[in-house]
Amino acid sequence: MKAAVHTRFGPPEVVRVSVVPKPMPAHNEVLVQVHASTVNRTDCGFRAGKPWFGRPFYGLVRPRSTTLGSEFAGVVESFGRAVTAFQVGDRVFGYNDRTFGGHAEYLTIPDDGWIATMPANLTFEEAAPSTEGAHYAVGLLRAADVQAGHDVLVYGATGAIGSAAVQLAKSLGATVTAVCATAQLDLVKGLGADRVVDYTTQDFTQDEQRYDTVFDAVGKSSFGRCKQLMKPRGVFIATDLGPLSQNPFLALITRLGRGRRVRFPLPRNEPEIVRYLKDLIESGQFKPVIDRRYPLDQIVEAYRYVETGQKVGNVVISLAPSS
Ligand SMILES: NC(=O)c1ccc[n+]([C@@H]2O[C@H](COP(=O)([O-])OP(=O)(O)OC[C@H]3O[C@@H](n4cnc5c(N)ncnc54)[C@H](OP(=O)(O)O)[C@@H]3O)[C@@H](O)[C@H]2O)c1
């Protein structure tokens, strides 16, 4: 089968499309013919081997997973003898940042992993990008305990995580202010934001509204800069460590006080999130934003584009048998 392979850490050019053996499902695994995947920031981190503290996961010296692709959508081709939850021909989607494999014509994944039958209302190319950014958004919104009636500000509302966060916070009943650049104001309003702030013409940290949660979804701000935006028991959540890697430390010390807090949850293995997202998609409360699509043969270009930091939502890799 065709797969995008890298055997050392480095820039997008370390990835080559090669012919490799088709995987065989173990007794508890499902074999999926991949129709679509994505290149996302998780794939980029694992390919580059950066940041360095991720090396126990990426591989200490060389990549642990030589074919990346954390998100996938496709069709079940076969499964191991212990699998009962899926049938041959099921349309499935999911997320796998343990062993990856979406950048290939076939992947295997345990049946109790992050895999579910696809939402009925999406194509493969729409389903594939619905888990990476969204699961980070779910984890952070849950850590902040966002509830109906809360005021939430999402800074970086056009990223994979930010565009999901706007929709997911709305689905929880929050009132959402979203911060993005001029060109994407209409797109972000269309995601359901109650108010949009253009960061190119206005400093969002000077906003007069006060928020229960400030969500830095592009890792470009800080608790210190956003503190004045927060209600007295408000919560700051962020996708990144912060400019001085301070967010985990701040999460520990603000937990002890009675004022504004930082939450920085460790990623947890919660496969139910895929089914939670499926329900939101089917009820029309979440739809992943798609920017560009590339065939597998152009995956290096896809990586280069994602690493500009300019993608709007998600970048899809098409592996449809016809493409
Ligand atoms: N290491 C990992 O494994 C990992 C995994 C996932 C995510 N992350 C981190 O999580 C963050 C978000 O990831 P993502 O995939 O959602 O990001 P993304 O999709 O790459 O975000 C890019 C978007 O952010 C916007 N943006 C850039 N600078 C901005 C600014 N100063 N203010 C507001 N918007 C800005 C860009 O549009 P404009 O520039 O046109 O405004 C673009 O639409 C990233 O910092 C990423 O490093 C890390």
XYZ file of C-alpha atoms and ligand atoms in Angstrom:
371
model
C 0.000 0.000 0.000
C 1.006 3.661 -0.368
C 2.010 5.505 2.804
C 3.755 8.728 3.771
C 6.833 7.645 5.718
C 9.537 9.443 7.712
C 12.397 7.669 9.446
C 14.036 10.688 11.095
C 12.809 13.860 12.757
C 12.967 17.027 10.691
C 11.228 19.460 8.336
C 8.374 18.481 5.968
C 10.919 17.185 3.432
C 11.791 14.175 5.632
C 8.437 12.692 4.548
C 8.358 10.444 1.449
C 5.441 8.621 -0.126
C 6.513 4.961 -0.412
C 5.071 1.489 -0.863
C 4.967 -0.402 2.444
C 3.334 -3.651 3.618
C -0.398 -3.465 4.340
C -1.017 -3.863 8.114
C -2.807 -6.898 9.544
C -5.334 -6.339 12.343
C -4.509 -7.966 15.698
C -7.285 -9.876 17.520
C -8.726 -6.654 19.014
C -8.092 -4.367 16.018
C -10.051 -3.000 13.077
C -8.449 -2.640 9.619
C -9.666 0.587 7.993
C -9.280 1.543 4.333
C -8.520 5.238 4.756
C -10.449 7.630 2.503
C -9.359 10.866 4.160
C -6.951 12.105 6.812
C -5.489 15.464 7.780
C -2.167 17.149 8.420
C -2.500 18.889 11.765
C -0.297 20.438 14.439
C -0.079 17.127 16.307
C 1.349 15.441 13.193
C 3.768 18.372 12.769
C 5.053 18.041 16.358
C 5.583 14.281 16.036
C 7.303 14.658 12.633
C 9.642 17.422 13.789
C 10.294 15.831 17.203
C 9.526 19.189 18.803
C 9.031 20.461 21.425
C 11.840 18.395 23.029
C 9.818 17.437 26.128
C 7.520 15.437 23.833
C 10.361 13.041 22.898
C 9.209 10.285 25.274
C 6.056 10.195 23.106
C 7.572 11.018 19.682
C 10.544 8.637 20.121
C 13.788 9.537 21.899
C 16.195 9.288 18.952
C 14.059 8.416 15.935
C 10.321 8.496 15.248
C 8.285 5.878 17.061
C 5.532 6.171 14.409
C 6.998 6.337 10.918
C 3.610 6.910 9.277
C 1.724 9.782 10.894
C -1.866 10.920 10.389
C -3.719 11.131 13.700
C -7.146 11.706 12.132
C -8.887 9.357 9.721
C -12.153 8.516 8.040
C -12.687 5.397 5.975
C -14.308 1.998 5.638
C -13.818 -1.123 7.779
C -12.189 -3.762 5.583
C -11.679 -6.517 8.195
C -11.098 -7.008 11.918
C -9.595 -9.368 14.495
C -11.528 -12.254 16.014
C -12.288 -10.414 19.295
C -13.921 -7.409 17.610
C -17.691 -7.257 17.947
C -18.480 -3.529 17.686
C -17.856 -3.100 13.925
C -18.885 -4.776 10.674
C -17.102 -4.993 7.330
C -18.203 -1.975 5.263
C -18.905 0.319 8.252
C -17.980 3.939 7.541
C -15.812 4.977 10.502
C -13.802 7.965 11.696
C -11.519 8.642 14.607
C -8.295 9.778 16.173
C -5.087 7.960 17.020
C -2.144 9.884 18.453
C -0.629 6.703 19.916
C 0.256 4.768 16.767
C -1.122 7.156 14.078
C -1.353 5.650 10.559
C -3.863 7.899 8.732
C -1.317 8.939 6.090
C -1.614 5.548 4.427
C -4.145 3.597 2.413
C -4.848 1.329 5.411
C -4.500 1.619 9.183
C -5.277 -0.557 12.169
C -6.755 0.689 15.444
C -8.005 -1.130 18.577
C -11.799 -1.429 18.600
C -11.925 0.272 22.024
C -9.785 3.180 20.772
C -10.919 6.540 19.392
C -13.078 5.109 16.606
C -16.805 5.339 15.916
C -19.150 4.926 12.989
C -19.227 8.124 10.948
C -21.854 10.813 11.433
C -24.528 10.178 8.833
C -24.432 13.737 7.520
C -20.720 14.033 6.626
C -18.487 12.913 3.768
C -15.163 11.198 4.503
C -13.322 14.483 3.849
C -15.594 16.290 6.311
C -15.413 13.580 8.980
C -11.620 13.208 9.015
C -10.914 16.712 10.424
C -13.477 16.526 13.199
C -11.415 15.086 16.051
C -7.915 16.591 16.498
C -8.658 20.259 17.143
C -12.057 19.396 18.587
C -10.759 16.945 21.197
C -8.256 19.512 22.486
C -11.115 22.025 22.644
C -13.340 19.555 24.536
C -10.591 18.787 27.073
C -9.897 22.463 27.753
C -13.562 23.548 27.904
C -14.242 20.707 30.351
C -11.245 21.735 32.472
C -12.686 25.262 32.629
C -16.107 23.801 33.502
C -17.837 25.933 30.849
C -21.589 25.902 31.398
C -24.786 27.411 30.041
C -24.891 31.158 30.649
C -21.100 31.538 30.910
C -19.285 34.233 28.950
C -16.391 32.744 26.963
C -13.746 34.511 24.874
C -11.901 32.450 22.255
C -8.676 34.053 21.027
C -7.506 32.453 17.763
C -10.958 31.386 16.617
C -9.804 30.386 13.125
C -7.439 27.562 14.113
C -8.457 23.903 14.241
C -8.836 24.166 18.006
C -10.318 27.681 18.053
C -12.941 27.048 15.359
C -14.037 23.925 17.237
C -13.965 25.757 20.591
C -16.381 28.446 19.357
C -18.916 25.822 18.252
C -18.482 23.563 21.285
C -18.787 26.434 23.768
C -22.008 27.480 21.995
C -23.290 23.900 22.234
C -22.761 24.096 26.016
C -24.955 27.208 26.133
C -22.199 29.788 26.578
C -22.179 33.268 25.071
C -19.076 33.429 22.881
C -16.851 36.320 21.838
C -14.376 35.204 19.176
C -11.136 36.953 18.191
C -9.788 36.583 14.650
C -8.395 38.533 11.667
C -10.509 40.726 9.344
C -10.708 38.209 6.493
C -12.364 35.572 8.699
C -14.933 37.686 10.576
C -17.862 36.314 8.559
C -16.641 32.729 8.787
C -16.381 32.953 12.563
C -19.803 34.600 12.887
C -21.095 31.656 10.851
C -19.671 29.274 13.471
C -22.122 30.811 15.934
C -20.008 33.427 17.733
C -22.222 36.026 19.399
C -19.575 38.720 18.918
C -16.402 38.884 16.876
C -13.361 41.056 17.582
C -10.855 41.824 14.822
C -7.421 41.524 16.410
C -5.823 43.438 13.537
C -7.736 46.632 14.414
C -8.461 46.169 18.115
C -6.496 44.926 21.126
C -8.815 42.223 22.465
C -7.259 42.475 25.940
C -8.801 45.972 26.226
C -12.327 44.598 25.713
C -14.702 45.933 28.366
C -16.664 42.735 28.783
C -15.612 40.323 31.561
C -15.451 36.572 30.977
C -15.859 33.356 32.945
C -13.370 31.711 30.584
C -10.657 33.110 28.339
C -9.426 30.472 25.890
C -6.127 31.218 24.133
C -6.511 28.796 21.233
C -3.298 29.766 19.402
C -0.892 30.007 22.331
C 0.002 33.612 21.541
C -1.262 35.369 24.651
C -0.824 34.812 28.383
C -2.671 34.741 31.692
C -0.964 38.023 32.626
C -2.255 39.810 29.505
C -5.761 38.344 29.782
C -6.245 38.669 33.554
C -8.090 41.968 33.253
C -10.652 40.321 30.945
C -11.599 37.729 33.512
C -14.327 37.729 36.143
C -13.060 37.386 39.762
C -13.217 33.532 39.615
C -12.587 33.377 35.869
C -10.493 30.641 34.241
C -7.697 30.991 31.656
C -7.077 27.989 29.398
C -4.507 27.713 26.617
C -3.339 25.286 23.960
C 0.325 25.981 24.620
C 2.691 26.234 27.572
C 2.912 30.042 27.346
C 5.829 32.322 26.358
C 7.895 31.284 29.423
C 6.388 27.767 29.689
C 4.546 29.162 32.680
C 1.037 27.751 32.199
C 1.506 24.385 34.002
C 3.165 26.197 36.928
C 0.417 28.854 37.043
C -2.195 26.094 36.995
C -0.671 24.684 40.189
C -0.334 27.926 42.109
C -3.649 29.550 41.093
C -5.436 26.383 42.248
C -4.487 27.336 45.829
C -5.967 30.850 45.693
C -9.516 32.199 45.538
C -9.047 34.432 42.490
C -8.620 33.988 38.758
C -7.267 30.600 37.782
C -5.266 28.870 35.058
C -6.221 25.351 34.038
C -3.762 23.251 32.044
C -5.119 19.688 31.901
C -2.927 16.786 30.848
C -4.348 15.023 27.759
C -6.381 12.003 28.882
C -7.305 8.906 26.954
C -11.071 9.384 26.600
C -12.333 7.560 23.486
C -15.897 8.602 24.355
C -15.012 12.061 22.984
C -15.328 10.681 19.424
C -18.914 9.599 20.117
C -19.621 12.933 21.861
C -18.390 14.780 18.744
C -20.409 12.493 16.483
C -23.582 13.401 18.398
C -22.803 17.130 18.110
C -22.165 16.765 14.363
C -25.386 14.852 13.795
C -27.391 17.428 15.759
C -25.862 20.234 13.675
C -23.956 21.793 16.591
C -20.455 21.136 15.237
C -18.966 21.032 11.770
C -15.206 21.093 11.187
C -13.882 23.984 9.116
C -11.900 22.852 6.052
C -9.259 25.050 4.456
C -7.292 23.142 1.790
C -7.322 19.586 0.468
C -4.230 17.743 -0.825
C -3.778 14.258 -2.306
C -1.395 11.974 -0.374
C 1.304 12.518 -3.023
C 1.416 16.223 -2.066
C 1.686 15.688 1.675
C 4.976 17.610 1.924
C 3.191 20.716 0.557
C 0.403 20.124 3.074
C 2.917 20.058 5.944
C 4.583 23.235 4.646
C 1.230 25.017 4.545
C 0.156 23.877 8.031
C 3.478 25.110 9.411
C 2.855 28.644 8.142
C 0.466 28.935 11.116
C -2.085 30.430 8.693
C -4.457 27.560 8.049
C -8.112 28.286 8.632
C -9.475 25.260 10.440
C -8.154 22.055 8.933
C -6.082 20.694 6.046
C -7.402 17.453 4.569
C -5.418 14.659 2.894
C -7.505 12.775 0.371
C -6.832 9.065 -0.038
C -10.100 8.147 -1.700
C -9.491 5.074 -3.865
C -10.451 7.139 -6.910
C -7.978 9.974 -6.181
N 2.569 20.192 19.863
C 1.425 19.621 19.581
O 1.323 18.401 19.506
C 0.215 20.489 19.332
C -0.933 19.874 18.882
C -2.050 20.655 18.624
C -1.980 22.013 18.826
N -0.860 22.588 19.289
C -0.801 24.046 19.480
O -2.093 24.578 19.603
C -2.172 25.816 18.931
C -3.398 25.817 18.045
O -3.354 24.767 17.125
P -4.304 24.800 15.863
O -4.044 23.589 15.070
O -5.671 25.132 16.273
O -3.685 26.063 15.140
P -3.773 26.487 13.611
O -4.980 25.862 13.005
O -2.461 26.268 12.990
O -4.037 28.049 13.840
C -3.796 28.904 12.855
C -4.865 29.994 12.883
O -4.588 30.901 13.949
C -4.705 32.232 13.456
N -3.768 33.113 14.150
C -2.433 33.153 13.995
N -1.920 34.118 14.770
C -2.945 34.673 15.432
C -3.039 35.712 16.380
N -1.956 36.366 16.812
N -4.248 36.035 16.857
C -5.355 35.395 16.437
N -5.330 34.399 15.523
C -4.130 34.047 15.030
C -4.349 32.116 12.000
O -5.023 33.080 11.215
P -4.440 34.567 11.022
O -2.968 34.527 11.254
O -4.841 34.906 9.610
O -5.185 35.344 12.043
C -4.855 30.732 11.596
O -6.178 30.759 11.094
C -0.881 26.010 18.183
O -0.102 26.942 18.880
C -0.231 24.664 18.226
O 1.160 24.751 18.322
C 0.244 21.860 19.532
